[in-house]
Short mmCIF file of C-alpha atoms in Angstrom, two decimals:
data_model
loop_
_atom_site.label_atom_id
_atom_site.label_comp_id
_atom_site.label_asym_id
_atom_site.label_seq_id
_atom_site.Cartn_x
_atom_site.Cartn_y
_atom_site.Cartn_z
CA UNK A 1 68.97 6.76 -51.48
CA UNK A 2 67.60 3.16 -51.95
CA UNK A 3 64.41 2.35 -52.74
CA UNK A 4 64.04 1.18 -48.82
CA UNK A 5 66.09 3.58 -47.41
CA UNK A 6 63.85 5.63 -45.09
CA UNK A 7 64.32 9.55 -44.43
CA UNK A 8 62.97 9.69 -41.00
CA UNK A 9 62.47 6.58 -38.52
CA UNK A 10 58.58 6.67 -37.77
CA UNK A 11 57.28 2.82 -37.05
CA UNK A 12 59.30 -0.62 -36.00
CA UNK A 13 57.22 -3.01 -38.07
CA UNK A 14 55.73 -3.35 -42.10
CA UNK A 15 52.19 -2.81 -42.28
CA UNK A 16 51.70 -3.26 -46.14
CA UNK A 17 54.98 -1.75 -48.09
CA UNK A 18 58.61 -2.36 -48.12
CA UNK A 19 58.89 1.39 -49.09
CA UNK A 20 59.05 2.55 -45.29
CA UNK A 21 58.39 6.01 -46.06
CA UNK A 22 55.25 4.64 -48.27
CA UNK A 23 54.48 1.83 -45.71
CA UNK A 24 54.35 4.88 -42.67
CA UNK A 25 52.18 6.91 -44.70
CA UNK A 26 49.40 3.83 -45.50
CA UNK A 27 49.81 3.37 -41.51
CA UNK A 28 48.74 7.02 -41.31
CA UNK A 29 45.62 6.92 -43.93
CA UNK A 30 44.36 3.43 -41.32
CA UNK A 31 45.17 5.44 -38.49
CA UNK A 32 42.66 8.64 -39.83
CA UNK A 33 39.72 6.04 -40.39
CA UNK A 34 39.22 5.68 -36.92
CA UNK A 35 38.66 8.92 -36.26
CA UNK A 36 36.77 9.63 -39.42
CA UNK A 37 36.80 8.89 -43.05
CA UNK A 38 38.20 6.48 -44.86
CA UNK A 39 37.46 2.70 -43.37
CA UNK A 40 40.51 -0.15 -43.62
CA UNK A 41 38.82 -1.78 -46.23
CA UNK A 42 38.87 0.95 -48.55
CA UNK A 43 42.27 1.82 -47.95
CA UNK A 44 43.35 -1.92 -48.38
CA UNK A 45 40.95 -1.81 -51.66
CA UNK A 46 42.96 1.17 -53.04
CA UNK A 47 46.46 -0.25 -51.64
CA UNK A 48 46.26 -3.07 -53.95
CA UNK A 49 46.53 -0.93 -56.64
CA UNK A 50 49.75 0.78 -55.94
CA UNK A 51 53.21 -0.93 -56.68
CA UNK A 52 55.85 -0.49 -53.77
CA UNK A 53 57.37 2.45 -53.38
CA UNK A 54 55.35 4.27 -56.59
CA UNK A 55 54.01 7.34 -55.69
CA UNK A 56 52.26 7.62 -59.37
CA UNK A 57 50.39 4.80 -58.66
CA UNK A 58 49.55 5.93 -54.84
CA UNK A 59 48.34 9.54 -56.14
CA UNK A 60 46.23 7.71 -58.70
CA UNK A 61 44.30 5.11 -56.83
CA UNK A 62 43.78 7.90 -54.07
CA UNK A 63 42.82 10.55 -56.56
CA UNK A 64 40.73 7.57 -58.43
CA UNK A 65 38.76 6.53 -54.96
CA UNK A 66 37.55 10.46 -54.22
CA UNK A 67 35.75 10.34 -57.57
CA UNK A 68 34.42 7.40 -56.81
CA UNK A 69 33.05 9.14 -53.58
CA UNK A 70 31.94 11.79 -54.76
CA UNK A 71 29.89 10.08 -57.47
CA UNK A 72 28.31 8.36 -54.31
CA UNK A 73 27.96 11.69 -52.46
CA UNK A 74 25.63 13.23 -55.80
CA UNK A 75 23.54 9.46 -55.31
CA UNK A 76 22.88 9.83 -51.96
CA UNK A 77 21.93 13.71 -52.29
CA UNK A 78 18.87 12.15 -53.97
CA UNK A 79 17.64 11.36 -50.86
CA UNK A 80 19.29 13.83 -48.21
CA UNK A 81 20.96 11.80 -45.70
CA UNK A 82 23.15 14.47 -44.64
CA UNK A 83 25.35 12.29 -42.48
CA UNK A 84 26.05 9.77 -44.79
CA UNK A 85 26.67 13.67 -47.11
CA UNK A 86 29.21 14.09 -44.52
CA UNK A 87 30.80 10.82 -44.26
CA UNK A 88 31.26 10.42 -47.81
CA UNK A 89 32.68 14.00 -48.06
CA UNK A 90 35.21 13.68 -44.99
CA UNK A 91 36.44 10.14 -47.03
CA UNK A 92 36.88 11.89 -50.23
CA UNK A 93 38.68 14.69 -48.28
CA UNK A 94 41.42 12.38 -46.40
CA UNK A 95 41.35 10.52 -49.96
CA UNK A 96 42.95 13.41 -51.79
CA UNK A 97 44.96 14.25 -48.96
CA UNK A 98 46.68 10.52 -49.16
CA UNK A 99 47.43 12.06 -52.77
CA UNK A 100 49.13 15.05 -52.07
CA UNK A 101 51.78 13.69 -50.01
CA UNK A 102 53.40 12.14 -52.79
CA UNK A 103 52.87 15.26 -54.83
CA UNK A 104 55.66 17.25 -56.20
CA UNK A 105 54.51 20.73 -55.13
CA UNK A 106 55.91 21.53 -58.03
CA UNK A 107 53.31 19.85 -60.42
CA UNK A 108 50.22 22.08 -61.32
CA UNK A 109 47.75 19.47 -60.27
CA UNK A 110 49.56 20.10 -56.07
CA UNK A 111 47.54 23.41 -55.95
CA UNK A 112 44.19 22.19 -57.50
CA UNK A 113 44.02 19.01 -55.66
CA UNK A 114 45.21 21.14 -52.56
CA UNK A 115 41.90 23.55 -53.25
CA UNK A 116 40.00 20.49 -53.72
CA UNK A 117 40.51 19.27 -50.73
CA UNK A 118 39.65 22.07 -48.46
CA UNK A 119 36.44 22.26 -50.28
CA UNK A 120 35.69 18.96 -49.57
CA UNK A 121 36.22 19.19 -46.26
CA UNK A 122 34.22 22.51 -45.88
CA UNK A 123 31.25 20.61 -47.63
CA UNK A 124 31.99 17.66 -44.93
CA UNK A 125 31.89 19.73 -41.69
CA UNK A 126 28.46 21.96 -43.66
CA UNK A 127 26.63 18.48 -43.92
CA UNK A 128 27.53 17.83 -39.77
CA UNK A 129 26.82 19.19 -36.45
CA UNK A 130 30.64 20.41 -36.18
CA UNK A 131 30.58 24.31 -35.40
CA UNK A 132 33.69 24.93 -36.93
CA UNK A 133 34.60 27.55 -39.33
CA UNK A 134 37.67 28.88 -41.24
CA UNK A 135 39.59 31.33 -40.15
CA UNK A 136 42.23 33.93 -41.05
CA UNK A 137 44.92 35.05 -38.54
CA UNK A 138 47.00 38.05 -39.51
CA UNK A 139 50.83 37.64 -39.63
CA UNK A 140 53.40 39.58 -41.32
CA UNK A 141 50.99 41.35 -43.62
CA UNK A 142 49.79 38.06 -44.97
CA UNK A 143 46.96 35.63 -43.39
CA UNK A 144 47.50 32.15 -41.99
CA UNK A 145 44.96 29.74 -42.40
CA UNK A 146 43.12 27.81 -40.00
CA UNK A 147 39.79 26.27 -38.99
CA UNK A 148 37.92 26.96 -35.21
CA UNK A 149 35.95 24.99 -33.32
CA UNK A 150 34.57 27.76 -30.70
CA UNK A 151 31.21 27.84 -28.41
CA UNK A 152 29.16 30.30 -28.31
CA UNK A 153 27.01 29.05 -25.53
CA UNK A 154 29.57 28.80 -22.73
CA UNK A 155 33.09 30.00 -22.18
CA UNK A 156 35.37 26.46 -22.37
CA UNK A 157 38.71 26.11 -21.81
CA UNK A 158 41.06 26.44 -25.30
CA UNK A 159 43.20 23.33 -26.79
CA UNK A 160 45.50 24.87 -30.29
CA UNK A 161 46.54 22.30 -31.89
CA UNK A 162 50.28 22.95 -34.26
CA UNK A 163 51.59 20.36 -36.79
CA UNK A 164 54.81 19.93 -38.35
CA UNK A 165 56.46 19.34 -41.73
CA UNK A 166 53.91 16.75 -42.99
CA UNK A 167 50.44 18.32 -41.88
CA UNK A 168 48.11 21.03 -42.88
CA UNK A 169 44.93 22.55 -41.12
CA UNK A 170 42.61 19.89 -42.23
CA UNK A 171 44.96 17.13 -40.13
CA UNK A 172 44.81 19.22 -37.14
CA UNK A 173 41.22 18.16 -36.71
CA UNK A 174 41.89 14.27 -36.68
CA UNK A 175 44.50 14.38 -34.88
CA UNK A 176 43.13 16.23 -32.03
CA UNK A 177 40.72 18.50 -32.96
CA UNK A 178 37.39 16.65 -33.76
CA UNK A 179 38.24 15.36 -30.34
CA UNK A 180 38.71 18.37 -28.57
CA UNK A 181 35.51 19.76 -29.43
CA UNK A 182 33.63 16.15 -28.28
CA UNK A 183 35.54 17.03 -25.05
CA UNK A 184 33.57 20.72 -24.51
CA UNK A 185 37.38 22.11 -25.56
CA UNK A 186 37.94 25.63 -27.89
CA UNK A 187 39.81 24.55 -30.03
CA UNK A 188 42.18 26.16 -32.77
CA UNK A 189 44.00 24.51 -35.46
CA UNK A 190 46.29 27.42 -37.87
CA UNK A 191 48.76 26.71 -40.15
CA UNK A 192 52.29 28.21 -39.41
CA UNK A 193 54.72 29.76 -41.87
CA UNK A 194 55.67 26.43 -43.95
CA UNK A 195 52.87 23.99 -43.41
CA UNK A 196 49.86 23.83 -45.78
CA UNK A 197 49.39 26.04 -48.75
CA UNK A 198 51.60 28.46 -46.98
CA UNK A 199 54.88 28.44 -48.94
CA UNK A 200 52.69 28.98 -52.13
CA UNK A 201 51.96 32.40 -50.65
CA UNK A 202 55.66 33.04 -49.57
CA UNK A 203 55.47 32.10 -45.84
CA UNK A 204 58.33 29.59 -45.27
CA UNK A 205 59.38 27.20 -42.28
CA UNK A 206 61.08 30.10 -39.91
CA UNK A 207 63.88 28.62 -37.59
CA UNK A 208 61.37 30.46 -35.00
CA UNK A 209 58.36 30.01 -34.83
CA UNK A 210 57.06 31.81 -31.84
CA UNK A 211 55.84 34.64 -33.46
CA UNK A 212 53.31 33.02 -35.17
CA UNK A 213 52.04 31.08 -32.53
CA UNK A 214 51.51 34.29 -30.62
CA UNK A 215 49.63 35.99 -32.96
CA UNK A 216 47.08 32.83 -33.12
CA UNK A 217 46.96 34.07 -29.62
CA UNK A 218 47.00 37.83 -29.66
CA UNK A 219 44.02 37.27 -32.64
CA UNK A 220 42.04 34.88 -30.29
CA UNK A 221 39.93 36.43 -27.63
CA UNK A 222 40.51 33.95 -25.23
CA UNK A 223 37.10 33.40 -22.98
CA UNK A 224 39.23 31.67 -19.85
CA UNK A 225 42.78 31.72 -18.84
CA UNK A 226 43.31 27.85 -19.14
CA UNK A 227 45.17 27.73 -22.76
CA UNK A 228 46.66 24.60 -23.90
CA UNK A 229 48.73 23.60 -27.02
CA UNK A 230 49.79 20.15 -28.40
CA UNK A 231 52.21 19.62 -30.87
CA UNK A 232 52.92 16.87 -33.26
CA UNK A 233 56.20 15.92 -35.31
CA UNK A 234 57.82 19.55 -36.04
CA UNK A 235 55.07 20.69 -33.66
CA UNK A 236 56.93 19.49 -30.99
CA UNK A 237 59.43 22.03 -31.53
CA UNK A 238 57.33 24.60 -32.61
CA UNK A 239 55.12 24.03 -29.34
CA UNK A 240 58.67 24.03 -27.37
CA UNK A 241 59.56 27.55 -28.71
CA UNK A 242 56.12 29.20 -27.81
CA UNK A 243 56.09 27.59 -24.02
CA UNK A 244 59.27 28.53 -23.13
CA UNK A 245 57.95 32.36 -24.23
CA UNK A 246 54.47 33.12 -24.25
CA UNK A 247 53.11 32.73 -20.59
CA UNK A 248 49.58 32.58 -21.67
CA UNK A 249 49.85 28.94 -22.72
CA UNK A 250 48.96 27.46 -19.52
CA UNK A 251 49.77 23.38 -20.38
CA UNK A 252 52.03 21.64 -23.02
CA UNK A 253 51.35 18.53 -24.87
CA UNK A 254 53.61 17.56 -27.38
CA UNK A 255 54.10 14.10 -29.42
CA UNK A 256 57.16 14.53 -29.56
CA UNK A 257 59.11 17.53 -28.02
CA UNK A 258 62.16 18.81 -29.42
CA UNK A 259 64.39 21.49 -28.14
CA UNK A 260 67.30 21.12 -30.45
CA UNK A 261 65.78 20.53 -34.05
CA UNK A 262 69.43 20.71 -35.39
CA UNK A 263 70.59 18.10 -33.90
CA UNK A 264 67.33 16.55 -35.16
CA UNK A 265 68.24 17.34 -38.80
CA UNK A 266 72.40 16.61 -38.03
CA UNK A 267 70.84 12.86 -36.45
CA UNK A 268 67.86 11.59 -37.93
CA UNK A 269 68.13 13.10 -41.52
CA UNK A 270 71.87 11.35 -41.80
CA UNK A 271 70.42 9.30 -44.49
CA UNK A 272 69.23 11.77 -46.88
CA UNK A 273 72.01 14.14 -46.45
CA UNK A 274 74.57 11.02 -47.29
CA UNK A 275 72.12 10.66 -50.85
CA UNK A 276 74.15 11.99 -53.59
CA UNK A 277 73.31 15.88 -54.49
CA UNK A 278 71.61 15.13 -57.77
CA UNK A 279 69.23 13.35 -56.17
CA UNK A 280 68.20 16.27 -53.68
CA UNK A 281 68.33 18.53 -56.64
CA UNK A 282 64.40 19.79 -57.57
CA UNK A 283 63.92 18.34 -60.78
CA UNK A 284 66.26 16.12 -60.50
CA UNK A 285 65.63 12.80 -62.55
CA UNK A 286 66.35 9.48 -60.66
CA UNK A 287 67.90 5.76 -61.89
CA UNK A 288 65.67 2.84 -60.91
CA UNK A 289 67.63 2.00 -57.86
CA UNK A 290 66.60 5.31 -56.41
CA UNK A 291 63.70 5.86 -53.70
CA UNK A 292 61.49 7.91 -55.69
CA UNK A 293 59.09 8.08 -52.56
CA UNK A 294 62.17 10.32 -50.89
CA UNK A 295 62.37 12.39 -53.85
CA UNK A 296 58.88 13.66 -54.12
CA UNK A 297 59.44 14.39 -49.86
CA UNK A 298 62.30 15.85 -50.06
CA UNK A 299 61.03 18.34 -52.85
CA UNK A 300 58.44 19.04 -51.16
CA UNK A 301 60.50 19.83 -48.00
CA UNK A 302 62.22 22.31 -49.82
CA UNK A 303 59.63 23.71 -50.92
CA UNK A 304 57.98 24.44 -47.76
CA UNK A 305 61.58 26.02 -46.88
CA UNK A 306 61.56 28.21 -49.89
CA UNK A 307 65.12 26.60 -51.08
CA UNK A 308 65.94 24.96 -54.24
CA UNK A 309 66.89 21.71 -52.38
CA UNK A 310 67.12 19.77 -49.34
CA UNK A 311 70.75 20.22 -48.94
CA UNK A 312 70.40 23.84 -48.54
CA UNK A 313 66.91 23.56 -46.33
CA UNK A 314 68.84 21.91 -43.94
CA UNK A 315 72.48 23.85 -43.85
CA UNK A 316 69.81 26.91 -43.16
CA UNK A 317 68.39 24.74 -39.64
CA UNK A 318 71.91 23.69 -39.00
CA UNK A 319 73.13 27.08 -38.99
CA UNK A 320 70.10 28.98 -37.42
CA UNK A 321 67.93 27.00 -35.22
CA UNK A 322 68.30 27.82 -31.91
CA UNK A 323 68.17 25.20 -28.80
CA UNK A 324 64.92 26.07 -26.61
CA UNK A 325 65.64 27.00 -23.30
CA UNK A 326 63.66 24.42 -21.50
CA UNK A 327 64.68 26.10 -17.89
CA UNK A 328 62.64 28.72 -18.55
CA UNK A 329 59.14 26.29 -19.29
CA UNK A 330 57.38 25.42 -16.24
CA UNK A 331 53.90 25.22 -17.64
CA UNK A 332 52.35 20.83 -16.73
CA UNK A 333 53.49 18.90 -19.79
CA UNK A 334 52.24 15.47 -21.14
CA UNK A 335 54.68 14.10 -23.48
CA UNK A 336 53.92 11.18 -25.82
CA UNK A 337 56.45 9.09 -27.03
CA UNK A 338 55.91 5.66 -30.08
CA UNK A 339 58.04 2.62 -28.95
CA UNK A 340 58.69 2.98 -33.07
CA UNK A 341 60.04 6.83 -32.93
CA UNK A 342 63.56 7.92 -33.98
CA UNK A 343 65.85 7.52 -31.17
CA UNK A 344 66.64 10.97 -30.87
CA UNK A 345 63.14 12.40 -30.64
CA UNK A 346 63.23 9.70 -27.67
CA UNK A 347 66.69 10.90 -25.96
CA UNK A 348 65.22 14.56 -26.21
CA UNK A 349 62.21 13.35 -24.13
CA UNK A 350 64.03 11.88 -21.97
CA UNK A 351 65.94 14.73 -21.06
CA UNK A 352 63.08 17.11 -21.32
CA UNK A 353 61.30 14.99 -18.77
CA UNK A 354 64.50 14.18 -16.08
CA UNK A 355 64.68 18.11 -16.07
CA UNK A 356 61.18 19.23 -15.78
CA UNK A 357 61.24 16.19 -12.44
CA UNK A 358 64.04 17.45 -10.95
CA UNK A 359 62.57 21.03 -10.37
CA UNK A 360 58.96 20.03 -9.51
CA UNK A 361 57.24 20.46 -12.36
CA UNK A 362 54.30 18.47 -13.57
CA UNK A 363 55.03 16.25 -15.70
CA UNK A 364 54.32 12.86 -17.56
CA UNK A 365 55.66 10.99 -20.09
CA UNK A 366 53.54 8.42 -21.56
CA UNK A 367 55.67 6.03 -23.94
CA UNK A 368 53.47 3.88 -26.35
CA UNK A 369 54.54 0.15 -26.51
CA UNK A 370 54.23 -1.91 -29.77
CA UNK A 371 51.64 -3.63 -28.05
CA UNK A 372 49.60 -0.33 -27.56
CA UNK A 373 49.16 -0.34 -31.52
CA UNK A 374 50.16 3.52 -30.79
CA UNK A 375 54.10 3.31 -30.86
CA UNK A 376 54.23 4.84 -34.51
CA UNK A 377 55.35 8.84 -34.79
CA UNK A 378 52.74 11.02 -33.80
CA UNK A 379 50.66 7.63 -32.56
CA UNK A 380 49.54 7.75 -36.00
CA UNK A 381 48.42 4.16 -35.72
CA UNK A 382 46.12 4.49 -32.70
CA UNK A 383 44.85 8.05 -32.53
CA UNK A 384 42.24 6.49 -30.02
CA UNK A 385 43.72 5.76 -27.52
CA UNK A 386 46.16 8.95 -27.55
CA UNK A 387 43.35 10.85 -27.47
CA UNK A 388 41.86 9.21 -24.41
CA UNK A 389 45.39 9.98 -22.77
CA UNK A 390 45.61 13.44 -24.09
CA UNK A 391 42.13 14.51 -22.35
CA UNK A 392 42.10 12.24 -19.39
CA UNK A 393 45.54 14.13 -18.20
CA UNK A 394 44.42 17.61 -19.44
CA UNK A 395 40.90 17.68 -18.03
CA UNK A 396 42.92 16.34 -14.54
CA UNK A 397 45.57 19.55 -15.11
CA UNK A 398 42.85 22.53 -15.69
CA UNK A 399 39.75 20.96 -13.15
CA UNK A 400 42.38 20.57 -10.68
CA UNK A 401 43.13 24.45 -10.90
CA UNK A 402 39.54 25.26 -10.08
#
C-alpha cells in the first residue's frame, strides 16, 4: 500500500494530513471535542508535531499532551474545582485514546496505555455529575465490559449503544451516550467479542454477533419495554444481526447499516487485500514507500480477529458471514448516512431503506451533505448535530407509542 492509499473510504475532503487514514482519525479527535475533551486548539497544537502519515510521532505528541494534563489536573487539585478535575481528566482520556489507534496491539505499552485510559476516564466521570458506572455482562464464561448510565429515580426508556472495529466502551459515551443520558435515556454501552480489550482476553470478532447483544439484554433488567440500539461503523452490522432476531429491541438506529459485511470486506477493503502479503504479515517490516499508518490498522485488525494477519481475518468474513435477513426486521429505523462514506455502505442503505418503504415500515434515512460538516463515517465530524437527529426522531418514535 502507498503511503496515501486509504483502507476504508471515510471523508471526501483533507482536514490536516495527506495520510487519509491519519487525516480521518485527526477529523475524529476534532469531532470528540465537541462533545467533550480535547478543544481544536489543542489538537491543532499537538498535530503540528506529527509528520504525515507517522504514527510514532502521532502516539508521542498524544501520549506527550496527557502528561501534560495530568500535571494540570494535580495543580488544579490544589484548589478543588472538580469540574475543571473532570475536564482535564476526560482530555487526558480521549488524549491517550488518539494514541492507541496507531498502536500495534502487539507492543507492551497497547495494554498499559489501554489501562490508563479507562482509569482516566473513571477518575473523569468520579469528578462529574454523570451516574454512570462500569459494568460486567456475562458471556461465554468470560465478562464483557461496559459502562451504564441508569436512573434510579424513574423508569426511562433504554438507548444501547454498539461500536465497530475502531471503538471501545469509552467511545460509546461520545458518540451517543453522554447524550443519551442529557436526554432522560438508560443507556448501555458494552463491548462485544473483538472491540476493546476484548481480544486480549480471547473474545474475538464472531461473524455473529447476536448472541452477545442478547445477553447485554438478558443481563439488563429492562424498567420499560421501549429498547433502542444504535450502531456505528461495524455496529451497523452488528445492530442489523440483533434486530432482525431479538424482538425486544423496539427501534434501530444505525450509522451505517450493513446486511452483507462480506461484500463489505470483498468491496471496500479491495485496496488492502491487493497490498502485497508481506506487508499484511504481523511483524512484518515495511520499505519507505509503504503506508505505515495501514500497517499498524491492519495489525491491529487481526488482532481483534485472533488471526496472524489481515489476509486470513478477512478469508474467515468472506467465508462465514452471513447476509441479515432484513425481511424479517420491522422494528422504526433511522439510518444515517456521510455524503463522504464508502459507496457501498451507501448502496446497502439504500436498499435497506427502498425495502423497509415498500412494506410500511417506519423509516428514515437522513444523508449528511458536505455542507452539514457531518458527511464523514460515523458523522465523526459533527457529532452535534447527529445527535440532535438521533433524539429528535427517537423521542417522536417511543412518545408516539404512548
Amino acid at each position: 500500500m502507498k503511503e496515501n492509499n486509504i483502507i476504508l473510504k471515510r471523508q471526501d475532503y483533507k482536514i490536516k494530513y495527506n495520510n487519509k487514514d491519519m487525516d480521518f482519525c485527526f477529523n475524529w479527535m476534532l469531532g470528540i471535542g465537541q462533545i467533550i475533551g480535547m478543544s481544536a486548539g489543542e489538537l491543532f497544537y499537538i498535530a503540528s508535531g506529527i509528520r504525515d502519515g507517522n504514527p510514532t510521532d502521532w502516539c508521542k505528541r498524544f501520549n506527550e499532551h496527557a502528561d501534560y494534563l495530568e500535571d494540570e489536573v494535580e495543580r488544579v487539585k490544589k484548589v478543588g474545582y472538580r469540574d475543571l478535575i473532570s475536564h482535564l481528566y476526560f482530555s487526558a482520556c480521549f488524549s491517550i485514546r488518539a494514541a492507541l489507534q496507531f498502536t500495534d496491539p502487539k507492543d507492551s505499552e497497547f495494554m498499559e496505555n489501554f489501562r490508563r485510559m479507562e482509569k482516566l476516564f473513571m477518575l473523569a466521570v468520579d469528578n462529574s455529575k454523570i451516574p454512570l458506572k462500569s459494568i460486567e455482562v456475562p458471556f461465554e464464561g468470560e465478562l464483557l465490559p461496559g459502562y451504564a448510565i441508569i436512573s434510579e429515580d424513574k423508569a426511562q426508556d433504554t438507548l444501547i449503544v454498539v461500536g465497530g472495529g475502531d471503538t471501545s466502551r469509552e467511545d460509546l459515551f461520545y458518540m451517543l451516550g453522554y447524550s443519551g443520558w442529557e436526554h432522560d435515556y438508560n443507556v448501555l454501552m458494552v463491548d462485544l467479542p473483538g472491540q476493546g480489550k476484548n481480544p486480549n482476553q480471547g473474545l474475538h470478532f464472531e461473524v455473529d454477533a447476536r448472541a452477545a447483544i442478547s445477553a447485554i439484554l438478558d443481563w439488563y433488567q429492562a424498567p420499560t419495554e421501549k429498547i433502542a440500539i444504535a450502531g456505528f461503523s461495524g455496529g451497523g452490522y452488528f445492530t442489523a444481526q440483533a434486530v432482525e432476531k431479538d424482538k425486544r429491541i423496539k427501534a434501530w438506529i444505525a450509522s451505517t447499516p450493513i446486511y452483507d459485511v462480506a461484500e463489505v470486506f470483498r468491496i471496500s477493503f479491495s485496496t488492502a487485500l491487493k497490498a502485497p502479503k508481506t506487508i499484511l504479515k504481523w511483524g512484518s517490516k515495511l520499505v519507505t514507500s509503504v503506508n505505515k499508518v495501514a500497517e499498524v490498522n491492519l495489525n491491529k485488525y487481526a488482532w481483534q480477529f485472533g488471526q496472524v494477519d489481515f489476509i486470513t481475518s478477512v478469508n474467515e468474513v468472506l467465508e462465514q458471514a452471513q447476509i441479515v435477513d432484513y425481511n424479517k426486521i420491522d422494528v422504526p429505523s433511522l439510518f444515517l448516512v456521510g455524503a463522504g462514506e464508502d459507496s457501498e455502505l451507501m448502496r446497502q442503505s439504500q436498499v435497506l431503506y427502498d425495502n423497509f418503504k415498500q412494506r410500511g415500515i417506519d423509516v428514515t434515512l437522513r444523508k449528511f451533505s458536505s455542507e452539514s460538516g457531518a458527511d464523514a463515517h460515523c458523522q465523526v465530524n459533527n457529532f452535534r448535530l447527529m445527535h440532535y437527529q438521533v433524539f429528535e426522531w427517537l423521542n417522536h418514535i417511543f412518545k408516539k407509542k404512548d
